[in-house]
Tab-separated table of C-alpha atoms in Angstrom:
chain	number	residue	atom	x	y	z
A	23	MET	CA	20.953	92.547	16.848
A	24	ALA	CA	19.919	91.996	13.197
A	25	GLU	CA	22.288	92.840	10.381
A	26	VAL	CA	21.020	95.216	7.662
A	27	ASN	CA	22.400	95.187	4.112
A	28	TYR	CA	21.726	98.308	1.952
A	29	THR	CA	22.192	98.209	-1.797
A	30	ALA	CA	21.353	100.812	-4.428
A	31	SER	CA	21.154	100.699	-8.195
A	32	THR	CA	22.726	103.459	-10.264
A	33	ALA	CA	20.888	105.378	-12.933
A	34	SER	CA	21.323	104.535	-16.567
A	35	ALA	CA	22.997	106.797	-19.092
A	36	ASN	CA	19.678	108.311	-20.054
A	37	GLY	CA	18.902	109.201	-16.501
A	38	ASP	CA	15.547	107.409	-16.631
A	39	GLU	CA	16.032	105.270	-13.586
A	40	SER	CA	16.327	106.625	-10.123
A	41	LEU	CA	18.013	105.079	-7.202
A	42	GLU	CA	16.047	102.071	-5.940
A	43	PRO	CA	17.342	101.067	-2.583
A	44	SER	CA	16.659	97.534	-1.381
A	45	VAL	CA	17.006	96.462	2.196
A	46	GLU	CA	17.801	92.873	3.235
A	47	ILE	CA	17.544	92.052	6.919
A	48	LEU	CA	19.572	89.144	8.099
A	49	ASP	CA	18.667	87.793	11.495
A	50	PRO	CA	21.566	85.810	12.923
A	51	ARG	CA	19.167	83.819	15.125
A	52	ILE	CA	17.188	82.670	12.108
A	53	THR	CA	20.235	81.772	10.060
A	54	SER	CA	21.922	79.942	12.908
A	55	SER	CA	18.718	78.007	13.712
A	56	SER	CA	18.285	77.039	10.076
A	57	HIS	CA	21.849	75.773	9.849
A	58	SER	CA	21.364	73.879	13.089
A	59	ASN	CA	18.175	72.162	11.864
A	60	ASP	CA	19.837	71.152	8.611
A	61	LYS	CA	22.757	69.652	10.462
A	62	HIS	CA	20.466	67.835	12.877
A	63	SER	CA	18.475	66.389	9.972
A	64	GLU	CA	21.647	65.183	8.290
A	65	ASP	CA	22.807	63.579	11.530
A	66	ASN	CA	19.457	61.758	11.857
A	67	ASP	CA	19.662	60.515	8.282
A	68	GLU	CA	23.176	59.282	8.878
A	69	GLU	CA	22.157	57.525	12.091
A	70	LYS	CA	19.207	55.954	10.276
A	71	LYS	CA	21.474	54.644	7.563
A	72	VAL	CA	23.873	53.253	10.144
A	73	SER	CA	21.063	51.609	12.124
A	74	ASN	CA	19.668	49.900	8.994
A	75	ARG	CA	23.028	48.666	7.894
A	76	PRO	CA	23.435	44.895	8.447
A	77	SER	CA	26.159	43.621	10.680
A	78	ARG	CA	29.541	43.106	9.071
A	79	ASP	CA	29.929	39.545	10.335
A	80	ALA	CA	30.655	36.745	7.867
A	81	TRP	CA	27.166	35.244	8.127
A	82	ARG	CA	25.267	38.380	7.135
A	83	GLN	CA	27.808	39.523	4.583
A	84	GLN	CA	27.830	36.051	2.953
A	85	ARG	CA	31.519	35.487	3.452
A	86	LEU	CA	31.241	32.004	4.950
A	87	PRO	CA	33.560	29.363	3.543
A	88	ALA	CA	31.915	27.262	0.841
A	89	TRP	CA	32.774	24.236	-1.261
A	90	GLN	CA	31.606	23.880	-4.838
A	91	PRO	CA	32.521	20.604	-6.499
A	92	ILE	CA	33.647	20.589	-10.079
A	93	LEU	CA	31.918	17.653	-11.779
A	94	THR	CA	34.007	15.794	-14.307
A	95	ALA	CA	33.706	12.413	-15.969
A	96	ASP	CA	36.454	10.994	-13.717
A	97	THR	CA	34.451	11.838	-10.583
A	98	VAL	CA	30.867	11.307	-11.772
A	99	LEU	CA	31.136	7.931	-13.535
A	100	PRO	CA	32.670	6.018	-10.574
A	101	ALA	CA	29.982	7.442	-8.292
A	102	PHE	CA	27.251	6.314	-10.681
A	103	PHE	CA	28.719	2.802	-10.935
A	104	LEU	CA	28.975	2.461	-7.155
A	105	LEU	CA	25.390	3.671	-6.747
A	106	ALA	CA	24.178	1.195	-9.373
A	107	ILE	CA	25.980	-1.687	-7.664
A	108	ALA	CA	24.333	-0.733	-4.354
A	109	LEU	CA	20.827	-0.410	-5.872
A	110	ILE	CA	20.853	-3.649	-7.884
A	111	PRO	CA	20.325	-5.958	-4.863
A	112	ILE	CA	17.695	-3.583	-3.470
A	113	GLY	CA	15.798	-3.601	-6.766
A	114	ALA	CA	16.074	-7.393	-7.007
A	115	GLY	CA	14.619	-7.767	-3.516
A	116	LEU	CA	11.716	-5.446	-4.322
A	117	LEU	CA	11.024	-7.333	-7.563
A	118	VAL	CA	10.963	-10.700	-5.801
A	119	SER	CA	8.691	-9.321	-3.099
A	120	SER	CA	6.330	-7.806	-5.659
A	121	ASN	CA	6.137	-11.000	-7.699
A	122	SER	CA	5.341	-13.016	-4.595
A	123	VAL	CA	2.108	-11.058	-4.059
A	124	LYS	CA	-0.904	-12.814	-5.574
A	125	GLU	CA	-4.046	-10.869	-6.331
A	126	TYR	CA	-7.455	-11.469	-7.815
A	127	VAL	CA	-9.546	-8.419	-8.770
A	128	TYR	CA	-13.236	-8.343	-9.638
A	129	GLU	CA	-15.372	-5.250	-10.247
A	130	TYR	CA	-18.964	-5.800	-9.205
A	131	THR	CA	-20.380	-2.336	-9.954
A	132	ASP	CA	-22.770	-3.723	-12.578
A	133	CYS	CA	-23.192	-7.165	-11.087
A	134	ILE	CA	-26.587	-8.787	-11.745
A	135	SER	CA	-28.612	-9.387	-8.594
A	136	THR	CA	-29.780	-12.863	-7.649
A	137	ASP	CA	-33.391	-11.815	-8.347
A	138	GLY	CA	-32.516	-11.190	-11.999
A	139	LYS	CA	-32.532	-7.386	-11.784
A	140	LYS	CA	-29.511	-5.284	-12.509
A	141	LYS	CA	-27.952	-3.761	-9.447
A	142	TRP	CA	-29.343	-0.317	-8.746
A	143	ARG	CA	-26.633	2.146	-7.746
A	144	GLY	CA	-27.329	4.318	-4.753
A	145	ASN	CA	-30.603	2.790	-3.610
A	146	LYS	CA	-31.342	1.456	-0.148
A	147	ILE	CA	-32.863	-1.816	-1.382
A	148	LYS	CA	-30.974	-4.905	-0.274
A	149	CYS	CA	-29.199	-6.410	-3.249
A	150	GLU	CA	-27.314	-9.707	-3.376
A	151	CYS	CA	-24.840	-10.545	-6.100
A	152	ILE	CA	-23.011	-13.839	-6.722
A	153	HIS	CA	-19.776	-14.137	-8.657
A	154	ASN	CA	-18.135	-17.467	-9.393
A	155	PHE	CA	-14.403	-17.487	-9.956
A	156	THR	CA	-11.532	-19.938	-9.976
A	157	ILE	CA	-8.127	-19.324	-8.445
A	158	ASP	CA	-5.349	-21.082	-10.311
A	159	LYS	CA	-2.651	-20.231	-7.760
A	160	ASP	CA	-2.174	-21.052	-4.117
A	161	PHE	CA	-2.624	-18.033	-1.855
A	162	ASP	CA	-0.409	-18.175	1.218
A	163	ALA	CA	-1.896	-16.992	4.498
A	164	PRO	CA	-2.780	-14.411	5.577
A	165	VAL	CA	-5.158	-13.562	2.726
A	166	PHE	CA	-6.823	-10.136	2.813
A	167	LEU	CA	-10.065	-9.031	1.206
A	168	TYR	CA	-10.133	-5.393	0.094
A	169	TYR	CA	-12.759	-3.182	-1.493
A	170	GLY	CA	-12.011	-0.124	-3.581
A	171	LEU	CA	-14.063	2.935	-4.469
A	172	SER	CA	-13.438	5.149	-7.497
A	173	ASN	CA	-14.327	8.835	-7.919
A	174	TYR	CA	-14.760	9.121	-4.165
A	175	TYR	CA	-12.863	12.052	-2.702
A	176	GLN	CA	-12.180	11.215	0.926
A	177	ASN	CA	-9.396	13.806	0.906
A	178	HIS	CA	-11.856	16.690	0.494
A	179	ARG	CA	-11.129	19.184	3.276
A	180	ARG	CA	-14.669	19.547	4.607
A	181	TYR	CA	-15.242	15.805	4.469
A	182	ALA	CA	-11.932	14.885	6.121
A	183	LYS	CA	-12.534	17.216	9.090
A	184	SER	CA	-16.176	16.183	9.601
A	185	ARG	CA	-15.542	14.069	12.714
A	186	ASP	CA	-15.012	14.422	16.443
A	187	ASP	CA	-11.940	12.579	17.706
A	188	THR	CA	-12.849	13.241	21.333
A	189	GLN	CA	-16.122	11.407	20.853
A	190	LEU	CA	-14.392	8.504	19.082
A	191	ALA	CA	-11.929	8.232	21.973
A	192	GLY	CA	-14.795	7.398	24.343
A	193	THR	CA	-15.778	10.767	25.783
A	194	GLN	CA	-19.537	11.292	25.772
A	195	ALA	CA	-19.389	14.999	24.993
A	196	LYS	CA	-22.519	17.094	25.189
A	197	HIS	CA	-21.240	19.414	22.484
A	198	ILE	CA	-19.394	18.209	19.416
A	199	LYS	CA	-17.560	20.228	16.797
A	200	ASP	CA	-16.912	19.990	13.059
A	201	CYS	CA	-19.755	17.483	12.556
A	202	HIS	CA	-22.511	19.754	11.247
A	203	PRO	CA	-24.944	18.866	9.694
A	204	TYR	CA	-24.438	15.322	11.019
A	205	ASP	CA	-24.222	16.287	14.676
A	206	TYR	CA	-27.878	15.904	15.766
A	207	ASP	CA	-30.657	13.809	14.265
A	208	LYS	CA	-34.200	14.966	13.503
A	209	ASN	CA	-35.197	14.224	17.118
A	210	LYS	CA	-32.455	16.540	18.407
A	211	ARG	CA	-30.458	13.611	19.734
A	212	LEU	CA	-26.669	13.590	19.642
A	213	ILE	CA	-25.422	11.387	16.795
A	214	ALA	CA	-22.806	8.770	17.617
A	215	PRO	CA	-20.529	8.693	15.746
A	216	CYS	CA	-21.084	12.123	14.270
A	217	GLY	CA	-19.804	13.622	11.024
A	218	ALA	CA	-19.904	12.957	7.295
A	219	ILE	CA	-17.178	10.286	7.397
A	220	ALA	CA	-19.079	8.043	9.785
A	221	ASN	CA	-22.379	8.691	8.021
A	222	SER	CA	-20.946	7.377	4.729
A	223	LEU	CA	-19.598	4.153	6.265
A	224	PHE	CA	-19.243	1.497	3.551
A	225	THR	CA	-21.850	-1.171	4.341
A	226	ASP	CA	-21.328	-3.790	1.619
A	227	THR	CA	-20.626	-7.193	3.130
A	228	PHE	CA	-18.775	-10.134	1.572
A	229	GLN	CA	-19.037	-13.869	2.062
A	230	LEU	CA	-16.727	-16.412	0.477
A	231	TYR	CA	-17.646	-20.014	-0.286
A	232	TYR	CA	-15.446	-22.885	-1.294
A	233	GLN	CA	-16.710	-25.520	-3.691
A	234	PRO	CA	-14.731	-28.745	-3.261
A	235	THR	CA	-17.183	-30.646	-5.476
A	236	ASP	CA	-19.663	-29.726	-8.168
A	237	SER	CA	-22.541	-29.358	-5.728
A	238	ASN	CA	-21.360	-28.500	-2.229
A	239	TYR	CA	-20.460	-25.018	-1.035
A	240	GLU	CA	-18.608	-24.571	2.238
A	241	PRO	CA	-18.486	-21.099	3.800
A	242	ILE	CA	-15.091	-19.609	4.522
A	243	ASP	CA	-14.832	-17.781	7.821
A	244	LEU	CA	-13.618	-14.200	7.342
A	245	ALA	CA	-11.902	-12.660	10.347
A	246	GLN	CA	-13.420	-9.286	11.254
A	247	THR	CA	-10.618	-8.236	13.616
A	248	HIS	CA	-6.900	-7.484	13.370
A	249	ILE	CA	-7.516	-5.439	10.232
A	250	ALA	CA	-6.966	-1.970	11.724
A	251	TRP	CA	-3.774	-0.266	12.774
A	252	PRO	CA	-2.914	-1.341	16.362
A	253	THR	CA	-2.156	2.266	17.307
A	254	ASP	CA	-5.599	3.398	16.120
A	255	LYS	CA	-7.401	0.679	18.044
A	256	GLU	CA	-5.425	1.206	21.234
A	257	TYR	CA	-5.197	4.981	21.442
A	258	LEU	CA	-7.690	6.702	19.126
A	259	PHE	CA	-10.848	4.594	19.355
A	260	ASN	CA	-12.352	3.485	22.642
A	261	ASN	CA	-15.857	2.795	23.878
A	262	PRO	CA	-17.210	4.916	26.755
A	263	LYS	CA	-16.453	3.423	30.156
A	264	ASP	CA	-20.110	3.662	31.203
A	265	GLY	CA	-21.423	2.287	27.912
A	266	PHE	CA	-23.440	4.121	25.307
A	267	ASP	CA	-26.286	6.385	26.314
A	268	SER	CA	-29.678	5.048	25.256
A	269	LYS	CA	-30.677	8.549	24.138
A	270	ILE	CA	-28.003	8.893	21.470
A	271	GLY	CA	-28.936	8.857	17.793
A	272	ARG	CA	-27.333	7.177	14.831
A	273	PRO	CA	-26.104	8.588	11.513
A	274	PRO	CA	-28.911	9.138	8.976
A	275	LEU	CA	-27.662	6.483	6.528
A	276	TRP	CA	-27.096	3.795	9.168
A	277	THR	CA	-29.527	0.937	9.733
A	278	LYS	CA	-27.848	-0.158	13.000
A	279	ASN	CA	-26.852	1.570	16.188
A	280	ILE	CA	-23.212	2.079	17.092
A	281	ASP	CA	-23.297	-0.725	19.692
A	282	ASP	CA	-24.801	-3.260	17.252
A	283	LEU	CA	-22.377	-3.188	14.320
A	284	ASP	CA	-21.133	-6.762	14.816
A	285	PRO	CA	-23.671	-8.907	16.711
A	286	ASN	CA	-21.527	-12.040	16.302
A	287	HIS	CA	-18.496	-10.532	18.040
A	288	PRO	CA	-19.382	-8.427	21.107
A	289	ILE	CA	-15.819	-7.133	21.490
A	290	ASN	CA	-15.951	-5.779	17.934
A	291	ASN	CA	-18.729	-3.264	18.563
A	292	GLY	CA	-19.052	0.436	19.172
A	293	TYR	CA	-16.074	2.634	18.436
A	294	ASP	CA	-13.887	-0.480	18.721
A	295	ASN	CA	-15.410	-1.929	15.549
A	296	GLU	CA	-12.441	-2.399	13.260
A	297	HIS	CA	-14.389	-1.851	10.041
A	298	LEU	CA	-15.360	1.558	11.420
A	299	ILE	CA	-11.765	2.250	12.478
A	300	VAL	CA	-10.458	1.394	8.995
A	301	TRP	CA	-13.104	3.569	7.354
A	302	MET	CA	-12.410	6.551	9.610
A	303	ARG	CA	-8.764	6.592	8.474
A	304	THR	CA	-9.486	8.530	5.297
A	305	ALA	CA	-7.563	8.051	2.081
A	306	ALA	CA	-4.876	10.564	1.159
A	307	PHE	CA	-5.893	10.508	-2.508
A	308	PRO	CA	-9.152	9.940	-4.407
C-alpha cells in the first residue's frame, strides 16, 4: 500500500494566503526498485573494473628483477681496449684481402662504334665498340668480367614481382601470374620466360683479345657457366622435362627464343642459361 504525505502551509500575518495542501505519494515498490537498480548498476561497474584490471603477477606489474649497469671510466676503458685488440687483427685481414683484389674499370656508354658513328643509346641497331687497354698487374685466376648499370631500378616493386617462378622451375603452366603485360605476345601465345625482368635481359656481349705482339690478336675464351649461384641453378631454374613447346612466344625485346640463348653450349640453354639466372636475381639497390 502506498504511503501518503500531507503537508500544509500556514497563512501569513496579513491573512492573504490560504492553506495550500500538497500531497506526495510514495510508492514503496518504486523506491525499492530504484534502489535495487542503482545497486545493480554499481555492482556491474565494479565487476567491469575488476575484469579490466591486469593480473597482479610480476610480469604484468613490471616487478621483474632487472640489472642496470653503472658505466664508469674504470669499467668502460678496459672494455674498449679489449675490443680494439680483438678487432685489430680482423681489420688487418680485411685490409689485406681488399688490397689483393685487382680491378680494371672502363665505362663504354659513349664508346665510338667501329663504323665511326657514336653509339646510339636505346636503339636496336647492332653496334660494335673496341677499347684497347693495358693491364700493368698480373690478375690471378679466376678473373671475372662484370657489367654495371646506373639509374636502373631493379628494386622497383612492380618490376621485381613481374616474373613467374613456377614457369622458371620448369612447369609449363597454361596460366601465369604477375607477368602482365608481358604474359602473352601479339599472337596470343604464352611468353617464355614471362615478365618485365626477363624482357629487359641485358644483351650486350663481350669478347677479350690478347695481343702478344704488335700485330696479332688472340681471342681469350670466356667461360659462360659457373657464374650463377649453385642453389639457383639447382633448385629454382630448370628446363621442362618434355622440352619447350613450339607454340610458346618470346619476350618482345628478345631476338632469340628461350632454347637458343647459347648455341655454342647446349647445356647452357633455356631456363638453365646462367646469364638469364644471374639477371633474374634482381639487385637490392639501384
